[in-house]
Every structure is written in structure tokens, then in C-alpha cells.
PDB file of C-alpha atoms in Angstrom:
ATOM      1  CA  MET A   1     -73.082 -90.198-144.909  1.00  0.00           C
ATOM      2  CA  PHE A   2     -75.556 -87.322-144.377  1.00  0.00           C
ATOM      3  CA  HIS A   3     -78.023 -86.977-147.223  1.00  0.00           C
ATOM      4  CA  SER A   4     -80.752 -84.728-145.875  1.00  0.00           C
ATOM      5  CA  ILE A   5     -80.866 -81.027-145.167  1.00  0.00           C
ATOM      6  CA  ILE A   6     -80.487 -80.211-141.481  1.00  0.00           C
ATOM      7  CA  PHE A   7     -81.811 -76.986-140.018  1.00  0.00           C
ATOM      8  CA  PHE A   8     -79.471 -75.378-137.496  1.00  0.00           C
ATOM      9  CA  ASN A   9     -81.824 -75.955-134.557  1.00  0.00           C
ATOM     10  CA  GLU A  10     -81.900 -79.670-135.452  1.00  0.00           C
ATOM     11  CA  ALA A  11     -78.110 -80.175-135.494  1.00  0.00           C
ATOM     12  CA  ILE A  12     -77.689 -81.262-131.853  1.00  0.00           C
ATOM     13  CA  PRO A  13     -80.623 -83.739-131.835  1.00  0.00           C
ATOM     14  CA  PHE A  14     -79.382 -85.090-135.183  1.00  0.00           C
ATOM     15  CA  LEU A  15     -75.875 -85.651-133.804  1.00  0.00           C
ATOM     16  CA  ASP A  16     -77.330 -87.261-130.664  1.00  0.00           C
ATOM     17  CA  LYS A  17     -79.362 -89.688-132.785  1.00  0.00           C
ATOM     18  CA  GLN A  18     -76.289 -90.565-134.843  1.00  0.00           C
ATOM     19  CA  LEU A  19     -74.305 -91.252-131.663  1.00  0.00           C
ATOM     20  CA  ASN A  20     -77.020 -93.539-130.271  1.00  0.00           C
ATOM     21  CA  GLU A  21     -77.099 -95.523-133.538  1.00  0.00           C
ATOM     22  CA  PHE A  22     -73.308 -95.766-133.410  1.00  0.00           C
ATOM     23  CA  ILE A  23     -73.409 -97.154-129.855  1.00  0.00           C
ATOM     24  CA  GLU A  24     -75.950 -99.816-130.885  1.00  0.00           C
ATOM     25  CA  ASN A  25     -73.790-100.929-133.824  1.00  0.00           C
ATOM     26  CA  ILE A  26     -70.612-101.353-131.753  1.00  0.00           C
ATOM     27  CA  LYS A  27     -71.881-104.338-129.749  1.00  0.00           C
ATOM     28  CA  ASN A  28     -70.983-107.194-132.169  1.00  0.00           C
ATOM     29  CA  VAL A  29     -67.736-106.228-133.887  1.00  0.00           C
ATOM     30  CA  THR A  30     -64.090-107.361-133.909  1.00  0.00           C
ATOM     31  CA  ASP A  31     -61.317-105.595-131.980  1.00  0.00           C
ATOM     32  CA  GLU A  32     -59.997-104.031-135.193  1.00  0.00           C
ATOM     33  CA  GLU A  33     -63.450-102.732-136.046  1.00  0.00           C
ATOM     34  CA  LYS A  34     -63.843-101.444-132.475  1.00  0.00           C
ATOM     35  CA  LYS A  35     -60.578 -99.501-132.801  1.00  0.00           C
ATOM     36  CA  ALA A  36     -61.781 -97.899-136.037  1.00  0.00           C
ATOM     37  CA  MET A  37     -65.160 -97.175-134.482  1.00  0.00           C
ATOM     38  CA  LEU A  38     -63.518 -95.608-131.426  1.00  0.00           C
ATOM     39  CA  ASP A  39     -61.516 -93.344-133.717  1.00  0.00           C
ATOM     40  CA  ASN A  40     -64.745 -92.376-135.492  1.00  0.00           C
ATOM     41  CA  ALA A  41     -66.457 -91.796-132.141  1.00  0.00           C
ATOM     42  CA  ASN A  42     -63.683 -89.416-131.098  1.00  0.00           C
ATOM     43  CA  LYS A  43     -64.102 -87.473-134.346  1.00  0.00           C
ATOM     44  CA  PHE A  44     -67.839 -87.404-133.771  1.00  0.00           C
ATOM     45  CA  ILE A  45     -67.400 -86.114-130.205  1.00  0.00           C
ATOM     46  CA  VAL A  46     -65.232 -83.251-131.469  1.00  0.00           C
ATOM     47  CA  VAL A  47     -68.068 -82.171-133.782  1.00  0.00           C
ATOM     48  CA  ALA A  48     -70.753 -82.585-131.110  1.00  0.00           C
ATOM     49  CA  LYS A  49     -68.800 -80.475-128.602  1.00  0.00           C
ATOM     50  CA  MET A  50     -68.236 -77.742-131.174  1.00  0.00           C
ATOM     51  CA  TYR A  51     -71.958 -77.489-131.950  1.00  0.00           C
ATOM     52  CA  GLN A  52     -72.962 -77.610-128.277  1.00  0.00           C
ATOM     53  CA  LYS A  53     -70.854 -74.492-127.691  1.00  0.00           C
ATOM     54  CA  MET A  54     -72.672 -72.688-130.497  1.00  0.00           C
ATOM     55  CA  GLY A  55     -76.146 -73.153-129.091  1.00  0.00           C
ATOM     56  CA  VAL A  56     -79.233 -73.285-131.252  1.00  0.00           C
ATOM     57  CA  ASP A  57     -80.249 -69.632-131.633  1.00  0.00           C
ATOM     58  CA  SER A  58     -79.043 -67.548-134.546  1.00  0.00           C
ATOM     59  CA  TYR A  59     -79.739 -63.917-135.262  1.00  0.00           C
ATOM     60  CA  ALA A  60     -79.416 -61.845-138.418  1.00  0.00           C
ATOM     61  CA  MET A  61     -78.907 -58.093-138.533  1.00  0.00           C
ATOM     62  CA  VAL A  62     -80.135 -57.619-142.065  1.00  0.00           C
ATOM     63  CA  GLN A  63     -78.723 -54.098-142.356  1.00  0.00           C
ATOM     64  CA  ASN A  64     -75.253 -55.583-141.718  1.00  0.00           C
ATOM     65  CA  ILE A  65     -75.418 -58.351-144.330  1.00  0.00           C
ATOM     66  CA  SER A  66     -72.521 -58.084-146.759  1.00  0.00           C
ATOM     67  CA  THR A  67     -70.333 -60.244-148.906  1.00  0.00           C
ATOM     68  CA  ILE A  68     -67.590 -62.220-147.195  1.00  0.00           C
ATOM     69  CA  SER A  69     -64.355 -63.810-148.240  1.00  0.00           C
ATOM     70  CA  LYS A  70     -64.379 -67.486-149.210  1.00  0.00           C
ATOM     71  CA  LEU A  71     -61.751 -67.920-146.511  1.00  0.00           C
ATOM     72  CA  ARG A  72     -64.330 -67.120-143.808  1.00  0.00           C
ATOM     73  CA  VAL A  73     -66.759 -69.840-144.889  1.00  0.00           C
ATOM     74  CA  LEU A  74     -66.656 -72.732-142.442  1.00  0.00           C
ATOM     75  CA  LYS A  75     -65.473 -76.035-143.803  1.00  0.00           C
ATOM     76  CA  PRO A  76     -66.323 -79.391-142.213  1.00  0.00           C
ATOM     77  CA  ILE A  77     -63.785 -80.362-139.541  1.00  0.00           C
ATOM     78  CA  ASN A  78     -64.265 -84.070-140.300  1.00  0.00           C
ATOM     79  CA  LYS A  79     -66.689 -86.437-142.032  1.00  0.00           C
ATOM     80  CA  TYR A  80     -69.229 -86.172-139.204  1.00  0.00           C
ATOM     81  CA  ASP A  81     -69.604 -82.391-139.402  1.00  0.00           C
ATOM     82  CA  PRO A  82     -73.057 -81.526-140.827  1.00  0.00           C
ATOM     83  CA  ILE A  83     -72.076 -77.903-141.604  1.00  0.00           C
ATOM     84  CA  LEU A  84     -72.622 -78.273-145.357  1.00  0.00           C
ATOM     85  CA  LYS A  85     -76.133 -79.606-144.767  1.00  0.00           C
ATOM     86  CA  ILE A  86     -77.360 -76.957-142.303  1.00  0.00           C
ATOM     87  CA  ARG A  87     -79.892 -74.628-143.913  1.00  0.00           C
ATOM     88  CA  VAL A  88     -82.409 -72.054-142.786  1.00  0.00           C
ATOM     89  CA  SER A  89     -86.051 -72.658-143.611  1.00  0.00           C
ATOM     90  CA  ASP A  90     -87.862 -71.097-146.579  1.00  0.00           C
ATOM     91  CA  GLU A  91     -89.871 -69.055-144.076  1.00  0.00           C
ATOM     92  CA  ILE A  92     -86.704 -67.473-142.654  1.00  0.00           C
ATOM     93  CA  MET A  93     -85.348 -66.813-146.153  1.00  0.00           C
ATOM     94  CA  THR A  94     -88.608 -65.051-147.074  1.00  0.00           C
ATOM     95  CA  ILE A  95     -88.353 -62.860-143.965  1.00  0.00           C
ATOM     96  CA  LEU A  96     -84.754 -61.972-144.862  1.00  0.00           C
ATOM     97  CA  ASP A  97     -85.698 -61.270-148.496  1.00  0.00           C
ATOM     98  CA  ASN A  98     -88.553 -58.980-147.475  1.00  0.00           C
ATOM     99  CA  LYS A  99     -86.380 -57.061-145.009  1.00  0.00           C
ATOM    100  CA  LEU A 100     -83.608 -56.619-147.606  1.00  0.00           C
ATOM    101  CA  ILE A 101     -86.142 -55.286-150.109  1.00  0.00           C
ATOM    102  CA  GLU A 102     -87.515 -52.913-147.463  1.00  0.00           C
ATOM    103  CA  LEU A 103     -84.069 -51.610-146.511  1.00  0.00           C
ATOM    104  CA  PHE A 104     -82.430 -51.320-149.916  1.00  0.00           C
ATOM    105  CA  THR A 105     -85.184 -50.437-152.410  1.00  0.00           C
ATOM    106  CA  LYS A 106     -87.626 -47.546-152.619  1.00  0.00           C
TER     107      LYS A 106
END
């Protein structure tokens, strides 16, 4: 369903846009389709509420970056969760790279 990369600060507006498109599409459908769409809407709302709680700001303490267990990596909670598509920009990655080099090399 989601094919593009989403930056973390774009997750809430992206979900809002998806919800508005969903609402437009529900107007001319059968009762069975409405039931399925309502189920999808509930799944979507769960994701939207989760991301609203997180906020849009993220911080990195580069000196504390370490490896983590695969078990701590977040998995999508349902098909509407954009977690696998959220990425930081190249600019942020360059800043992190430079700081890691500064901290851990001579």
C-alpha cells in the first residue's frame, strides 16, 4: 500500500491524508464493503493514535549508539503502519556519520 519513503516528521500528515482519502472513498459502497472499510478504519486509527503519542521530534545521543537485539526492532502493528518506510534524511545521516567519526577515530 505504501510505496514511498516517509520521513518521521511526515508520518502524521501522511496518515491524515490517507484517512481523508479513505473517507472520500466510503461514500458509494455496499454495506459489506462499508463493514470491511470500518474495520480498516479502526486499524488505521490505532496506528494514528500510536504515532500521535510519539510526537515528531527525535534526538540521537551519538555517544550512546550501540547495537541492539532484533527483538527490539519495531514491527508494523497492522498493514497501515508506515514504520518500515520511515527514514531519516541523508543530511541527518551525514551529521551522524561525521559525529561518529569524530568520537571514535583519531
